[in-house]
Amino acid sequence: MAEGKASGRCLCGGVSYTVDGPLRDVIVCHCNECRRSSGGQWHASAAWRDTVEIEDAGGKLAWYQSGPKSRRGFCRECGASLFFDHDERDYLVVNAGNLEKPTGLKLARHIFTSEAGDYYDVPDDAEHFEAYPDILPMPEK
Ligand SMILES: [Zn+2]
Ligand SMILES: [Zn+2]
């Protein structure tokens, strides 16, 4: 974990955020939803919701209701995929690809490997799960 606040932004910079707390290690999701939404594997970190401050002065952040209790946040200007939010979780999933380096994060898991694209092999750099396993615990605040 890098010292100071972590920060991230979309491609155009219209939506940015800071995290005043720990980030969870990265889960690579290969599910159909993530692939269709982002164009590929989605690299998910997460932060306690009350530690995330989103700056969106131009009103570029939009939310797509992707499930009955979940939504995906994206920039309506550049199309970048930024967030995944679920009603029953007190943390916000953030796209690790948007974070400024160094993130200090490690790759923890590959999930939904059964839905991975058929043009790549899931690398053996972390544990594999065919679907959604138990929740990866959040780091202490
Ligand atoms: Zn943008
Ligand atoms: Zn997914």
PDB file of N, CA, C and O and ligand atoms in Angstrom, residues 29-35 42 72 111-112, ligand 2:
ATOM      1  N   CYS A  29     -11.696 -10.231 -12.992  1.00  0.00           N
ATOM      2  CA  CYS A  29     -12.968 -10.876 -13.302  1.00  0.00           C
ATOM      3  C   CYS A  29     -13.074 -11.103 -14.807  1.00  0.00           C
ATOM      4  O   CYS A  29     -12.905 -10.182 -15.595  1.00  0.00           O
ATOM      5  N   HIS A  30     -13.365 -12.360 -15.152  1.00  0.00           N
ATOM      6  CA  HIS A  30     -13.456 -12.755 -16.562  1.00  0.00           C
ATOM      7  C   HIS A  30     -14.910 -12.953 -16.980  1.00  0.00           C
ATOM      8  O   HIS A  30     -15.171 -13.557 -18.021  1.00  0.00           O
ATOM      9  N   CYS A  31     -15.883 -12.485 -16.179  1.00  0.00           N
ATOM     10  CA  CYS A  31     -17.289 -12.796 -16.467  1.00  0.00           C
ATOM     11  C   CYS A  31     -17.780 -12.067 -17.720  1.00  0.00           C
ATOM     12  O   CYS A  31     -17.194 -11.084 -18.182  1.00  0.00           O
ATOM     13  N   ASN A  32     -18.883 -12.570 -18.238  1.00  0.00           N
ATOM     14  CA  ASN A  32     -19.444 -11.994 -19.464  1.00  0.00           C
ATOM     15  C   ASN A  32     -19.794 -10.524 -19.277  1.00  0.00           C
ATOM     16  O   ASN A  32     -19.590  -9.704 -20.182  1.00  0.00           O
ATOM     17  N   GLU A  33     -20.334 -10.180 -18.100  1.00  0.00           N
ATOM     18  CA  GLU A  33     -20.730  -8.784 -17.852  1.00  0.00           C
ATOM     19  C   GLU A  33     -19.510  -7.863 -17.889  1.00  0.00           C
ATOM     20  O   GLU A  33     -19.527  -6.812 -18.544  1.00  0.00           O
ATOM     21  N   CYS A  34     -18.459  -8.253 -17.176  1.00  0.00           N
ATOM     22  CA  CYS A  34     -17.259  -7.411 -17.164  1.00  0.00           C
ATOM     23  C   CYS A  34     -16.641  -7.310 -18.548  1.00  0.00           C
ATOM     24  O   CYS A  34     -16.182  -6.246 -18.963  1.00  0.00           O
ATOM     25  N   ARG A  35     -16.620  -8.411 -19.266  1.00  0.00           N
ATOM     26  CA  ARG A  35     -16.003  -8.380 -20.597  1.00  0.00           C
ATOM     27  C   ARG A  35     -16.794  -7.476 -21.538  1.00  0.00           C
ATOM     28  O   ARG A  35     -16.231  -6.681 -22.287  1.00  0.00           O
ATOM     29  N   TRP A  42     -11.735  -7.481 -16.176  1.00  0.00           N
ATOM     30  CA  TRP A  42     -11.892  -6.290 -15.334  1.00  0.00           C
ATOM     31  C   TRP A  42     -11.072  -6.475 -14.072  1.00  0.00           C
ATOM     32  O   TRP A  42     -11.234  -7.470 -13.357  1.00  0.00           O
ATOM     33  N   ARG A  72     -22.935  -0.192 -12.481  1.00  0.00           N
ATOM     34  CA  ARG A  72     -21.565   0.048 -12.923  1.00  0.00           C
ATOM     35  C   ARG A  72     -21.425   1.507 -13.302  1.00  0.00           C
ATOM     36  O   ARG A  72     -22.221   2.035 -14.076  1.00  0.00           O
ATOM     37  N   ILE A 111     -11.441 -14.693 -11.158  1.00  0.00           N
ATOM     38  CA  ILE A 111     -12.774 -15.254 -10.918  1.00  0.00           C
ATOM     39  C   ILE A 111     -13.574 -15.336 -12.220  1.00  0.00           C
ATOM     40  O   ILE A 111     -13.265 -14.651 -13.194  1.00  0.00           O
ATOM     41  N   PHE A 112     -14.620 -16.173 -12.170  1.00  0.00           N
ATOM     42  CA  PHE A 112     -15.450 -16.446 -13.360  1.00  0.00           C
ATOM     43  C   PHE A 112     -14.588 -16.876 -14.550  1.00  0.00           C
ATOM     44  O   PHE A 112     -14.831 -16.465 -15.687  1.00  0.00           O
TER      45      PHE A 112
HETATM   46 ZN    ZN B   2     -17.270  -9.696 -13.714  1.00  0.00          ZN
END
